Each structure stands twice: as C-alpha cells, then as structure tokens.
C-alpha cells in the first residue's frame, strides 16, 4: 500500500551472579538488580533448544534468566516487580513486519469508513465527520471498502452535497484507489481533459467526466495538493500509533514509509518517547541516499534501525491493479498493471544490493511476483552470495512453480494473514477457483522451506497479531461463510504463526540476535496473553486478550492499568 503521508485531516487533529543448574543465566552488569520477574507463566520461548519455560527474569533492558519459577524467584530482590502470571502465556514481543505507522496514527482520528456497509451509511458518516471539521480543511483517510455493498465504486456525486466546505480525498482500505469530491478535484485541477497516467487510472463516466475515483499512480494528481502535516501533527500521530499497537502486544514494527517518517521516528527516539521499536524502511529509488546515510552513521540502534528499501511492482487485488499472468476472471480484458517497469526495478535492486542494503518489494499478483523473483535471481547471480535477505511483501497470489523459488533464492515471504480472511470473501470472483489454491499460500511456503514474516499492513488491516494468528490458523473469512477455512489446505499451526510474528520478523529485519525469542541476553521484549494459544480451540484465538506488553524490560501496556490505551 503506497504511503498516504501526503494526505490527511488537518484537524488531528493528535531494570549477585548466581550459577543455577538448568537456569540460563545472563552475566549481569555489576550490581544491577533484577527489575522484573514473571513467574507461573506458560513461557513460549521460540527457542528450539528450550521451547517452554515457567518464568523469566529481567535485568535492565535484557533477559537475565529463563527457567523455573523457583529459580527466578530466588533472583528477585526487594525492588523487583514480581508478576504472577497465573498460568497465562508469555511470548516474545510481537513483531508487525509491515505497517504504515504514522498513517495508522492519523487514521485513529480520521473519518471511519472501514465498516460502512451501505452507500447510505458511507455518505452519512462523511457528512457527520465533515460537520466536525474546520471549513477548508482536507478530509482524508476513511479506509472504505466497496465490496461491503457488493462492489459498486463510490462517486463524487455521492458526497458533494454533504461536503460543500471541505475538499475530500478518502481512500479504499488498500490504499490503491481513492475518492475525491468535486472540491478536491477542483483544487487539484483534475478535469475531463486531464490525461491518463502510466501505472494508474482516472475512472470516468460514460461522458468522459472523472467520477472522482483515481487509482495507483493517478492518485498523485490529487495527493500533491493535500497540505502536508506539521512536525507536531506527525509526532502526535506517532505517539497515538505506538500506544495503539502496544495495547495489542506489538513491541516492534517494520514501517514501509518515507524519509519524513524516519525523521519523525528519530525525533521521538531523541526525546525518549518511543515505546515501539521501528525498522524504518525508505523508498527503493532512494537507495543511494540510504547507502550514504548508513555509511555516515550506521544502521541505528535497537529503537530505530535503518537499512531496508521498499519498492512496488504492482497494485492490489481489491482495486484490480495487481499484475497477473492471466486476465481477471471477472474482467477478461484486464490482467492488472505494473506501477514500475522491470528495468527500473532491476536497476534499483541491483544498486541497493551492491550497496549492501536490504531490498523489500511489494508484489501481489503472480506476474508481479515472478517479475521480482526473476530480478532477485539475476542480481544474486551477478553480485555473488551474501546475507541479503530479499523480501517480497504480500506475495498473495503465487503461480505454483514459483513457490519453491522463495526458499531456493532465500527470499522472505512477508505476508498479512488478516488480508486472507478479508479478501477471502470475494477473491474467487476476481481470480477464479484455480488461482485461489495458492493464494495466501502459507502452508505451501513453509513446507517448501521458505521463511515467513507476518504483519498487518496497518492501516489497511488492524495491527492485531492475535487476529492475524487466528486468520492464519483458521482461515475463517470475516463473513463467517467458511467455517472450515477458506482454502483450508493452506492453514498453518499456532506455533508456525507465532514464529512468523516473532523470530520471523526479527530475522526479516536483521535483528534476530537481539530479539524474536525469549533467551538469556536478548532484549526483554515480551507479550503476556490471557490464555495459552496452543491449548484452546483455534476459533477462540481471536478472543484472547493481551494482558501486558514489555519493551526493553519496561511495561508499556498493562490491561486495566491507569493510562493504558484500550484494546477495543
Ligand atoms: Zn503496505
């Protein structure tokens, strides 16, 4: 999903070294007491050498011991906070490997259209929100989904009469198309004589007049006219985002964003405001700038890390802009579009790889995935072996022969399970019964030896790993029409999903030595859940609740505690 930084509402509107048998001791720095001890827990460590334990001791930012409750209790001193987990499940802190973090933060205070089920409800919500906004301010965000009411695309005529004083530029939840009202089109100078844009679409009515819908690269025609947010607005949006995901057990995110995002993260880092660790990924075409930045000041630290570059091959399924080898089943003359040329993608990937950087590319349709796998294969051959960890983001619809290429080329599949139970409501209509067999092909990828990293693509989907685990394990679609799972042969187990939300994300961001499992010496990033996900019926996983989130040994969210953001 392209970053929508460029558009939003201005109203936002914003702690004795004992040698204990069987206990894995961290060599403590002199005199520092154990600050936190979690005992009587079901500790899922993610460490194959010791998959389960009962207790964890934390000293400063790091894990001092993993072992039995008795051993850990012995390490506690008077200042230690001892948490009796009462058999609840402790896992490594959740990593969300794909977010649009600051956009997500802005969304929290924008017009909410995600669950608008009818055109009438859509219009009513826009009207109600516009009434709360200063005259002349842009209304953005929204995250509407026309599939909620059967697929008819909204038009500017729907909302013009209820938004006379505000330009409106509201996006579909996938970010690959947006609706402008007439005020916004006027502000952007978009008329019937505006030329089409390569890699994008201006949707027009029978008379050639723009309906208000602009897709992919055509979106820029309006984006560039939306006033950018101030630093203070970005800071408030970031703080709202970190609180929001902390309440969902997330300790680290991989932000698919911009250099402005990075500047916002670094401001928060410098001010000591961060409670979420961030892998700050910037646009692929800017690889030379990143090379120079890394050369000048390294990859950052455990709070803000840099080194990754994100590019795009195609659009999305929901907007019929994902690139396929064969036409869409419901649009036989259309097989999607490439938003960048293979030539450019090769040049950027090659340049970035030779600069020692990580290349991360959005590819959704089977033609887009094959195009980028071919480029990865060629670049790896030309540049020789190195620990490069190429990533394909989304990887939603893989042609069967390409599944094995992920593991053979060492390409990480960075996927968003919640999309599967969302798109599963209507995807077969768009790509047919054959192509859905290898759609969100989690099991096929795992069985072929590929590495998975899970995430949400927030704001496109909720940044809630427990819902993502539920989605990957049950594949029960949001309309409850697939009780045994949509494409059930692609279901995976709870521990596979947990691993993809923990170590998988750490590995995909070159941070597995420091996080992603509960092991002595690693950063104390931990998530406490109110039930053992491996011992409950899978369909109840989404009812599980986060009880506590800990980052670097500090409790950043505690259910029911004063000041803790709600989980709703
Ligand atoms: Zn995205």
Coordinates of C-alpha atoms and ligand atoms in Angstrom, one line a residue:
X1 CA 0.0 0.0 0.0
X2 CA 1.6 3.4 -1.0
X3 CA 2.2 5.7 1.9
X4 CA -0.6 8.2 2.2
X5 CA 1.6 10.6 4.1
X6 CA 0.7 13.1 1.7
X7 CA -2.9 13.4 2.6
X8 CA -4.9 13.8 5.9
X9 CA -7.3 15.9 8.0
X10 CA -5.6 18.9 9.4
X11 CA -7.9 18.8 12.5
X12 CA -6.0 15.9 14.1
X13 CA -6.4 16.9 14.8
X14 CA -3.0 14.5 17.8
X15 CA 15.9 -3.0 35.2
X16 CA 24.9 -11.5 42.5
X17 CA 25.7 -13.6 39.6
X18 CA 24.1 -16.9 40.6
X19 CA 25.1 -20.1 38.8
X20 CA 21.9 -22.1 38.9
X21 CA 21.7 -25.5 37.3
X22 CA 19.3 -25.7 34.4
X23 CA 18.8 -22.0 34.6
X24 CA 20.2 -19.9 31.7
X25 CA 22.0 -17.1 33.5
X26 CA 22.8 -13.7 31.9
X27 CA 26.1 -12.4 33.1
X28 CA 24.7 -9.4 35.0
X29 CA 26.4 -6.0 34.9
X30 CA 27.8 -5.4 38.3
X31 CA 25.3 -4.6 41.0
X32 CA 22.2 -4.2 38.7
X33 CA 19.3 -5.9 40.4
X34 CA 16.6 -7.9 38.6
X35 CA 14.0 -5.3 37.9
X36 CA 11.2 -7.6 36.7
X37 CA 10.4 -11.3 37.3
X38 CA 7.5 -13.0 35.6
X39 CA 6.6 -16.3 37.3
X40 CA 4.0 -19.1 37.0
X41 CA 3.7 -18.4 33.3
X42 CA 3.4 -20.7 30.2
X43 CA 6.5 -19.2 28.5
X44 CA 6.7 -20.0 24.8
X45 CA 10.3 -19.1 24.1
X46 CA 10.6 -19.5 20.4
X47 CA 14.0 -21.1 21.2
X48 CA 14.2 -24.7 19.8
X49 CA 16.7 -25.6 22.4
X50 CA 14.3 -24.8 25.2
X51 CA 10.8 -24.3 23.7
X52 CA 8.9 -23.9 27.0
X53 CA 9.7 -22.5 30.5
X54 CA 7.8 -21.2 33.5
X55 CA 9.5 -17.9 34.4
X56 CA 11.6 -15.0 33.1
X57 CA 13.9 -12.6 35.0
X58 CA 14.7 -9.2 33.5
X59 CA 17.7 -7.0 34.4
X60 CA 17.7 -3.6 32.8
X61 CA 16.7 -3.9 29.2
X62 CA 17.7 -7.6 28.8
X63 CA 16.6 -11.0 29.8
X64 CA 18.7 -12.3 32.7
X65 CA 17.3 -15.7 33.1
X66 CA 14.7 -18.1 31.6
X67 CA 13.8 -21.1 33.8
X68 CA 11.6 -22.3 36.6
X69 CA 9.5 -20.0 38.9
X70 CA 11.5 -21.1 41.9
X71 CA 14.8 -20.2 40.3
X72 CA 13.6 -16.9 39.1
X73 CA 12.0 -16.0 42.4
X74 CA 15.4 -16.6 44.0
X75 CA 16.9 -13.8 41.8
X76 CA 14.3 -11.2 42.9
X77 CA 15.2 -8.5 45.4
X78 CA 13.1 -6.0 47.3
X79 CA 12.9 -3.7 44.3
X80 CA 12.0 -6.4 41.8
X81 CA 8.5 -6.3 40.4
X82 CA 7.3 -9.8 40.6
X83 CA 4.4 -10.6 38.3
X84 CA 2.4 -13.8 39.0
X85 CA 1.2 -14.8 35.5
X86 CA -1.2 -17.4 36.9
X87 CA -0.6 -19.8 34.0
X88 CA -1.1 -17.1 31.3
X89 CA 1.1 -17.3 28.2
X90 CA 4.2 -15.3 27.8
X91 CA 5.6 -15.0 24.3
X92 CA 8.4 -12.9 22.6
X93 CA 7.1 -9.4 21.8
X94 CA 5.1 -9.4 18.6
X95 CA 6.7 -8.0 15.5
X96 CA 4.4 -6.4 12.9
X97 CA 6.6 -6.8 9.8
X98 CA 4.6 -4.4 7.6
X99 CA 2.9 -1.2 8.8
X100 CA 2.3 2.4 7.6
X101 CA 2.8 3.5 11.1
X102 CA 2.2 7.3 11.1
X103 CA -0.7 6.9 8.6
X104 CA -2.1 4.5 11.0
X105 CA -1.8 7.0 13.8
X106 CA -3.6 9.6 11.8
X107 CA -6.3 7.2 11.0
X108 CA -7.2 6.9 14.6
X109 CA -8.7 10.4 14.5
X110 CA -9.9 10.4 10.9
X111 CA -13.4 9.6 9.4
X112 CA -14.1 5.9 10.0
X113 CA -15.5 4.2 6.9
X114 CA -14.0 0.7 7.1
X115 CA -17.2 -0.9 8.3
X116 CA -19.7 1.3 6.4
X117 CA -21.9 -1.4 5.0
X118 CA -24.0 0.6 2.5
X119 CA -23.6 3.7 0.3
X120 CA -26.1 5.5 2.6
X121 CA -24.0 4.7 5.7
X122 CA -20.9 5.8 3.8
X123 CA -22.5 9.2 2.9
X124 CA -23.9 9.7 6.4
X125 CA -20.5 9.1 8.1
X126 CA -18.8 11.5 5.7
X127 CA -21.5 14.1 6.4
X128 CA -21.2 13.7 10.2
X129 CA -17.4 13.9 10.2
X130 CA -17.3 16.9 7.8
X131 CA -19.6 18.8 10.3
X132 CA -16.8 18.5 12.9
X133 CA -14.0 19.9 10.7
X134 CA -12.9 23.5 10.1
X135 CA -14.0 25.0 6.8
X136 CA -11.5 24.4 4.1
X137 CA -9.6 21.6 5.8
X138 CA -9.0 18.4 3.8
X139 CA -10.8 15.3 4.9
X140 CA -8.6 12.2 4.2
X141 CA -8.3 8.6 5.4
X142 CA -11.5 6.7 5.6
X143 CA -10.5 3.2 4.5
X144 CA -13.8 2.4 2.8
X145 CA -14.4 -0.9 1.1
X146 CA -16.9 -1.1 -1.8
X147 CA -17.0 -4.8 -1.5
X148 CA -19.1 -4.2 1.6
X149 CA -22.0 -3.2 -0.6
X150 CA -21.4 -5.5 -3.5
X151 CA -18.7 -3.8 -5.4
X152 CA -20.2 -0.5 -6.9
X153 CA -17.5 2.2 -6.8
X154 CA -18.4 5.4 -4.9
X155 CA -18.6 8.6 -6.9
X156 CA -18.1 12.3 -6.1
X157 CA -21.8 12.9 -6.7
X158 CA -22.4 10.8 -3.6
X159 CA -20.7 13.2 -1.2
X160 CA -20.6 16.6 -2.9
X161 CA -23.8 17.8 -1.3
X162 CA -22.7 16.8 2.2
X163 CA -19.2 18.3 2.0
X164 CA -19.7 21.8 0.5
X165 CA -16.9 23.4 2.6
X166 CA -14.2 20.7 2.6
X167 CA -12.1 19.0 0.0
X168 CA -12.4 15.3 0.4
X169 CA -9.8 12.7 -0.5
X170 CA -10.7 9.4 1.1
X171 CA -9.0 6.1 0.3
X172 CA -10.1 2.5 -0.1
X173 CA -8.7 0.4 2.7
X174 CA -5.9 -1.0 0.5
X175 CA -4.7 2.5 -0.4
X176 CA -4.6 1.7 -4.1
X177 CA -7.5 3.9 -5.0
X178 CA -9.3 7.0 -3.5
X179 CA -12.4 9.1 -4.0
X180 CA -12.1 12.9 -4.5
X181 CA -15.2 15.1 -4.2
X182 CA -15.6 18.0 -6.6
X183 CA -13.9 20.4 -4.3
X184 CA -10.8 18.2 -4.2
X185 CA -10.8 17.7 -8.0
X186 CA -11.0 21.5 -8.4
X187 CA -8.2 22.1 -6.0
X188 CA -6.1 19.6 -8.0
X189 CA -7.1 20.9 -11.4
X190 CA -8.4 17.5 -12.5
X191 CA -11.0 17.7 -15.3
X192 CA -12.3 15.7 -18.1
X193 CA -9.3 16.8 -20.2
X194 CA -6.7 15.6 -17.7
X195 CA -4.6 12.9 -19.4
X196 CA -4.4 9.4 -18.1
X197 CA -1.3 8.5 -16.0
X198 CA 1.0 5.5 -16.7
X199 CA 0.6 2.9 -14.0
X200 CA -2.7 4.5 -12.8
X201 CA -6.3 5.1 -13.8
X202 CA -8.7 8.1 -13.8
X203 CA -12.1 6.4 -13.6
X204 CA -14.5 8.3 -16.0
X205 CA -18.3 8.1 -16.6
X206 CA -19.9 7.4 -20.0
X207 CA -19.5 11.1 -20.9
X208 CA -15.8 11.1 -20.0
X209 CA -16.2 13.1 -16.8
X210 CA -14.0 11.9 -13.9
X211 CA -16.2 10.1 -11.3
X212 CA -13.8 11.1 -8.5
X213 CA -12.0 7.7 -8.3
X214 CA -8.3 7.7 -9.0
X215 CA -6.2 4.5 -8.9
X216 CA -2.5 3.9 -8.1
X217 CA -0.1 6.4 -9.9
X218 CA -3.1 8.6 -10.9
X219 CA -3.6 9.3 -7.2
X220 CA -0.7 11.7 -7.3
X221 CA -2.7 14.2 -9.3
X222 CA -4.6 14.9 -6.0
X223 CA -2.1 13.8 -3.4
X224 CA 0.4 16.6 -4.3
X225 CA -2.3 19.2 -3.4
X226 CA -3.0 17.9 0.1
X227 CA -1.2 20.1 2.7
X228 CA 1.5 18.1 4.4
X229 CA 1.1 17.6 8.2
X230 CA 3.3 19.6 10.6
X231 CA 6.0 18.0 12.6
X232 CA 3.9 18.4 15.7
X233 CA 1.0 16.6 13.9
X234 CA 3.3 13.8 12.8
X235 CA 4.7 13.5 16.4
X236 CA 1.2 13.2 17.8
X237 CA 0.2 10.6 15.2
X238 CA 3.3 8.6 16.0
X239 CA 2.6 8.6 19.8
X240 CA -1.0 7.6 19.2
X241 CA 0.2 4.7 16.9
X242 CA 2.7 3.4 19.5
X243 CA 0.1 3.4 22.2
X244 CA -2.4 1.7 19.9
X245 CA -0.1 -1.2 19.0
X246 CA 1.3 -1.6 22.5
X247 CA -2.2 -2.4 23.6
X248 CA -2.2 -5.2 21.0
X249 CA 1.1 -6.8 22.2
X250 CA 3.3 -5.3 19.5
X251 CA 6.8 -4.4 20.5
X252 CA 8.4 -3.9 17.1
X253 CA 7.1 -2.7 13.7
X254 CA 8.6 -2.5 10.2
X255 CA 7.5 0.8 8.7
X256 CA 7.1 0.8 5.0
X257 CA 7.4 4.6 4.6
X258 CA 9.3 7.7 3.9
X259 CA 12.4 9.7 4.9
X260 CA 9.9 12.1 6.7
X261 CA 8.8 9.1 8.7
X262 CA 12.4 8.3 9.6
X263 CA 12.8 11.9 10.8
X264 CA 9.7 11.7 12.9
X265 CA 10.9 8.4 14.5
X266 CA 14.3 9.9 15.2
X267 CA 12.8 12.9 16.9
X268 CA 10.8 10.6 19.1
X269 CA 13.9 8.5 19.8
X270 CA 15.9 11.5 20.8
X271 CA 13.1 12.7 23.1
X272 CA 12.8 9.3 24.7
X273 CA 9.2 9.0 23.6
X274 CA 9.4 5.7 21.8
X275 CA 7.7 2.6 23.3
X276 CA 7.8 0.6 20.0
X277 CA 10.9 -0.4 18.2
X278 CA 10.9 0.6 14.5
X279 CA 12.6 -0.8 11.4
X280 CA 12.3 2.3 9.3
X281 CA 12.2 1.3 5.6
X282 CA 12.5 4.0 2.9
X283 CA 11.7 4.1 -0.8
X284 CA 13.8 1.8 -3.1
X285 CA 14.6 4.5 -5.6
X286 CA 16.4 6.4 -2.9
X287 CA 19.0 3.6 -2.3
X288 CA 22.0 5.9 -2.9
X289 CA 20.8 8.3 -0.2
X290 CA 20.4 5.3 2.2
X291 CA 23.8 4.0 1.3
X292 CA 25.4 7.3 2.2
X293 CA 23.3 7.6 5.4
X294 CA 24.3 4.2 6.6
X295 CA 28.0 4.9 5.7
X296 CA 27.8 8.2 7.7
X297 CA 26.0 6.9 10.8
X298 CA 25.5 3.2 10.6
X299 CA 22.2 1.2 10.9
X300 CA 20.9 3.0 14.0
X301 CA 20.1 1.2 17.3
X302 CA 17.6 -1.1 18.9
X303 CA 14.9 1.6 18.8
X304 CA 15.3 2.8 15.3
X305 CA 17.0 0.7 12.7
X306 CA 17.6 1.6 9.0
X307 CA 18.9 -0.5 6.1
X308 CA 15.9 -1.5 4.1
X309 CA 14.4 -0.2 0.9
X310 CA 10.8 -0.7 -0.3
X311 CA 9.7 -0.8 -3.9
X312 CA 6.5 -1.8 -5.8
X313 CA 5.9 -4.0 -8.8
X314 CA 2.1 -3.7 -8.9
X315 CA -1.2 -2.5 -7.2
X316 CA -3.8 -4.6 -5.3
X317 CA -6.4 -7.2 -5.9
X318 CA -9.2 -5.1 -4.5
X319 CA -8.5 -2.3 -6.9
X320 CA -8.0 -4.7 -9.9
X321 CA -4.5 -3.3 -10.3
X322 CA -2.5 -6.4 -9.1
X323 CA -0.5 -7.8 -12.1
X324 CA -1.4 -11.3 -13.2
X325 CA -0.2 -13.8 -15.8
X326 CA -3.8 -14.3 -17.0
X327 CA -6.7 -11.8 -17.0
X328 CA -9.0 -11.4 -14.1
X329 CA -11.9 -13.9 -14.1
X330 CA -14.4 -11.0 -13.7
X331 CA -12.6 -8.7 -16.2
X332 CA -11.4 -10.8 -19.1
X333 CA -9.6 -7.9 -20.8
X334 CA -7.7 -6.8 -17.8
X335 CA -4.7 -8.5 -16.1
X336 CA -3.7 -5.6 -13.9
X337 CA -0.8 -3.2 -14.2
X338 CA 2.8 -2.7 -13.3
X339 CA 3.4 0.5 -11.3
X340 CA 7.2 0.4 -12.1
X341 CA 9.0 -1.1 -15.1
X342 CA 11.1 -4.2 -14.7
X343 CA 14.0 -2.2 -16.0
X344 CA 13.7 0.3 -13.1
X345 CA 13.1 -2.4 -10.6
X346 CA 16.3 -4.2 -11.7
X347 CA 18.4 -1.0 -11.6
X348 CA 17.2 -0.1 -8.1
X349 CA 17.5 -3.7 -6.8
X350 CA 21.0 -4.1 -8.3
X351 CA 22.2 -0.7 -7.0
X352 CA 20.8 -1.3 -3.5
X353 CA 22.2 -4.8 -3.3
X354 CA 25.7 -3.7 -4.3
X355 CA 25.4 -1.0 -1.6
X356 CA 24.8 -3.9 0.9
X357 CA 21.3 -2.8 1.6
X358 CA 18.1 -4.9 2.0
X359 CA 15.6 -4.9 -0.9
X360 CA 11.9 -5.3 0.0
X361 CA 9.4 -5.3 -2.8
X362 CA 5.5 -5.2 -2.9
X363 CA 4.3 -7.9 -5.3
X364 CA 0.7 -9.2 -5.1
X365 CA -0.3 -10.8 -8.5
X366 CA 1.5 -13.9 -9.9
X367 CA 3.0 -11.9 -12.7
X368 CA 4.4 -9.3 -10.3
X369 CA 5.8 -11.9 -8.0
X370 CA 7.5 -13.7 -10.9
X371 CA 8.9 -10.5 -12.3
X372 CA 10.6 -9.6 -8.9
X373 CA 11.8 -13.2 -8.3
X374 CA 13.5 -13.1 -11.7
X375 CA 15.2 -9.8 -10.8
X376 CA 16.3 -11.2 -7.4
X377 CA 17.7 -14.3 -9.0
X378 CA 19.6 -12.3 -11.6
X379 CA 21.0 -9.8 -9.0
X380 CA 22.1 -12.5 -6.6
X381 CA 23.8 -14.3 -9.5
X382 CA 25.6 -11.1 -10.7
X383 CA 26.6 -9.9 -7.2
X384 CA 27.5 -13.2 -5.6
X385 CA 26.5 -14.8 -2.3
X386 CA 25.8 -12.6 0.8
X387 CA 23.3 -12.5 3.6
X388 CA 20.9 -10.2 1.7
X389 CA 17.5 -11.4 2.9
X390 CA 15.4 -10.2 -0.1
X391 CA 11.8 -9.8 0.9
X392 CA 8.6 -9.9 -1.1
X393 CA 5.7 -8.0 0.6
X394 CA 2.2 -9.5 0.4
X395 CA 3.1 -12.4 -2.0
X396 CA -0.6 -13.0 -2.1
X397 CA -1.1 -14.9 -5.4
X398 CA 1.8 -17.1 -6.3
X399 CA 2.0 -19.2 -9.5
X400 CA 2.6 -22.8 -8.3
X401 CA 6.1 -23.1 -10.0
X402 CA 7.3 -20.0 -8.1
X403 CA 6.5 -21.2 -4.6
X404 CA 9.7 -23.2 -4.2
X405 CA 11.8 -20.3 -5.5
X406 CA 11.3 -18.4 -2.3
X407 CA 13.3 -20.9 -0.3
X408 CA 15.8 -21.6 -3.1
X409 CA 16.5 -17.9 -3.5
X410 CA 16.3 -17.2 0.2
X411 CA 13.5 -14.7 -0.4
X412 CA 11.4 -14.0 2.7
X413 CA 7.7 -14.0 2.2
X414 CA 6.3 -11.1 4.3
X415 CA 2.6 -11.7 4.4
X416 CA -0.5 -10.4 6.2
X417 CA -2.8 -13.2 7.3
X418 CA -5.7 -10.9 8.1
X419 CA -5.9 -10.0 4.4
X420 CA -6.7 -13.7 3.7
X421 CA -9.9 -13.7 5.8
X422 CA -10.9 -10.3 4.4
X423 CA -10.2 -10.9 0.7
X424 CA -11.4 -14.5 1.0
X425 CA -14.9 -13.1 1.0
X426 CA -14.7 -12.1 -2.7
X427 CA -11.3 -13.1 -4.2
X428 CA -12.6 -16.2 -6.0
X429 CA -14.9 -13.9 -8.0
X430 CA -11.9 -12.0 -9.2
X431 CA -9.3 -14.7 -9.9
X432 CA -11.3 -18.0 -10.1
X433 CA -11.2 -21.3 -8.3
X434 CA -7.8 -22.5 -9.6
X435 CA -5.7 -19.4 -8.6
X436 CA -7.1 -19.3 -5.1
X437 CA -5.4 -22.6 -4.3
X438 CA -2.1 -20.9 -4.0
X439 CA -3.4 -17.6 -2.6
X440 CA -2.0 -16.7 0.8
X441 CA -0.1 -20.0 0.5
X442 CA 1.3 -20.1 4.0
X443 CA 1.5 -23.8 4.3
X444 CA 3.0 -24.4 0.8
X445 CA 5.6 -21.8 1.5
X446 CA 6.5 -23.3 4.9
X447 CA 6.6 -26.8 3.5
X448 CA 8.9 -25.7 0.8
X449 CA 11.3 -24.3 3.4
X450 CA 10.6 -20.6 2.9
X451 CA 10.8 -18.1 5.8
X452 CA 7.6 -16.3 6.7
X453 CA 7.4 -12.9 8.4
X454 CA 3.8 -11.8 9.4
X455 CA 2.3 -8.4 9.7
X456 CA -0.8 -6.3 9.2
X457 CA -0.2 -3.6 6.6
X458 CA -1.8 -1.3 9.1
X459 CA -3.8 0.9 8.4
X460 CA -5.1 -1.4 5.7
X461 CA -5.8 -4.1 8.4
X462 CA -5.9 -3.9 12.2
X463 CA -2.4 -4.2 13.8
X464 CA -3.6 -7.1 16.0
X465 CA -1.3 -10.1 15.8
X466 CA -3.8 -12.2 17.8
X467 CA -6.3 -11.7 14.9
X468 CA -3.5 -12.5 12.4
X469 CA -2.7 -15.7 14.2
X470 CA -6.5 -16.6 14.2
X471 CA -6.6 -15.8 10.5
X472 CA -3.5 -18.0 9.6
X473 CA -4.7 -20.9 11.7
X474 CA -8.4 -21.0 10.9
X475 CA -8.7 -19.1 7.6
X476 CA -12.3 -18.3 8.6
X477 CA -13.4 -15.4 6.5
X478 CA -14.9 -12.2 8.0
X479 CA -18.3 -13.1 6.6
X480 CA -18.3 -16.4 8.5
X481 CA -19.0 -18.3 5.3
X482 CA -16.0 -20.5 5.6
X483 CA -16.3 -22.2 9.0
X484 CA -13.7 -24.9 8.0
X485 CA -11.4 -22.3 6.5
X486 CA -11.1 -20.7 3.1
X487 CA -8.6 -22.8 1.0
X488 CA -8.2 -24.9 4.2
X489 CA -5.1 -26.8 2.8
X490 CA -3.1 -23.6 3.4
X491 CA -3.9 -23.4 7.1
X492 CA -0.8 -23.5 9.5
X493 CA -0.3 -24.3 13.1
X494 CA -0.4 -21.9 16.1
X495 CA 3.4 -22.2 16.7
X496 CA 4.1 -21.6 13.0
X497 CA 2.1 -18.4 13.2
X498 CA 3.7 -17.3 16.4
X499 CA 7.1 -17.8 15.0
X500 CA 6.2 -15.7 11.9
X501 CA 5.1 -12.9 14.3
X502 CA 8.2 -13.1 16.4
X503 CA 11.5 -14.6 15.2
X504 CA 10.3 -14.3 11.6
X505 CA 10.0 -10.6 11.9
X506 CA 13.3 -10.2 13.8
X507 CA 15.1 -12.2 11.1
X508 CA 13.5 -10.2 8.3
X509 CA 14.9 -7.0 9.9
X510 CA 18.4 -8.4 10.7
X511 CA 17.6 -8.2 14.5
X512 CA 17.3 -11.9 15.4
X513 CA 20.4 -11.8 17.6
X514 CA 18.7 -9.3 19.8
X515 CA 15.0 -10.2 19.7
X516 CA 12.4 -12.5 18.4
X517 CA 12.7 -15.3 21.1
X518 CA 12.9 -15.4 24.9
X519 CA 16.5 -16.3 25.5
X520 CA 19.1 -15.1 28.0
X521 CA 20.9 -11.9 26.9
X522 CA 18.2 -10.8 24.3
X523 CA 16.2 -7.6 24.7
X524 CA 13.3 -8.1 27.2
X525 CA 10.6 -7.5 24.6
X526 CA 7.7 -9.7 25.9
X527 CA 4.0 -10.1 25.5
X528 CA 1.7 -11.6 28.1
X529 CA -1.6 -13.1 26.8
X530 CA -4.5 -14.2 29.0
X531 CA -4.6 -17.7 27.7
X532 CA -2.4 -20.4 26.1
X533 CA -3.0 -20.2 22.4
X534 CA -1.7 -23.8 21.9
X535 CA -4.3 -25.2 24.3
X536 CA -7.5 -23.5 23.2
X537 CA -9.9 -24.2 20.2
X538 CA -8.4 -22.3 17.3
X539 CA -11.6 -20.4 16.6
X540 CA -11.3 -18.8 20.0
X541 CA -7.8 -17.4 19.4
X542 CA -9.3 -14.0 18.4
X543 CA -11.0 -13.8 21.8
X544 CA -7.6 -13.9 23.5
X545 CA -6.5 -10.6 25.2
X546 CA -3.2 -9.0 25.7
X547 CA -2.5 -8.5 29.4
X548 CA 0.9 -6.8 29.3
X549 CA 3.4 -5.6 26.8
X550 CA 7.0 -5.1 27.8
X551 CA 9.7 -3.4 25.7
X552 CA 13.3 -3.4 26.9
X553 CA 12.2 -4.5 30.3
X554 CA 9.7 -1.6 30.7
X555 CA 5.9 -2.3 30.9
X556 CA 4.5 -0.1 28.1
X557 CA 1.0 -1.5 28.3
X558 CA -0.9 -3.2 31.1
X559 CA -4.5 -4.1 30.8
X560 CA -6.7 -2.2 33.2
X561 CA -3.8 0.0 34.4
X562 CA -4.4 3.7 34.5
X563 CA -3.3 5.4 31.3
X564 CA -3.1 2.2 29.3
X565 CA -4.8 2.5 25.9
X566 CA -7.9 0.3 25.5
X567 CA -7.7 -2.8 23.3
X568 CA -11.1 -2.3 21.6
Ligands
LIG1 ZN1 1.7 -1.8 2.7

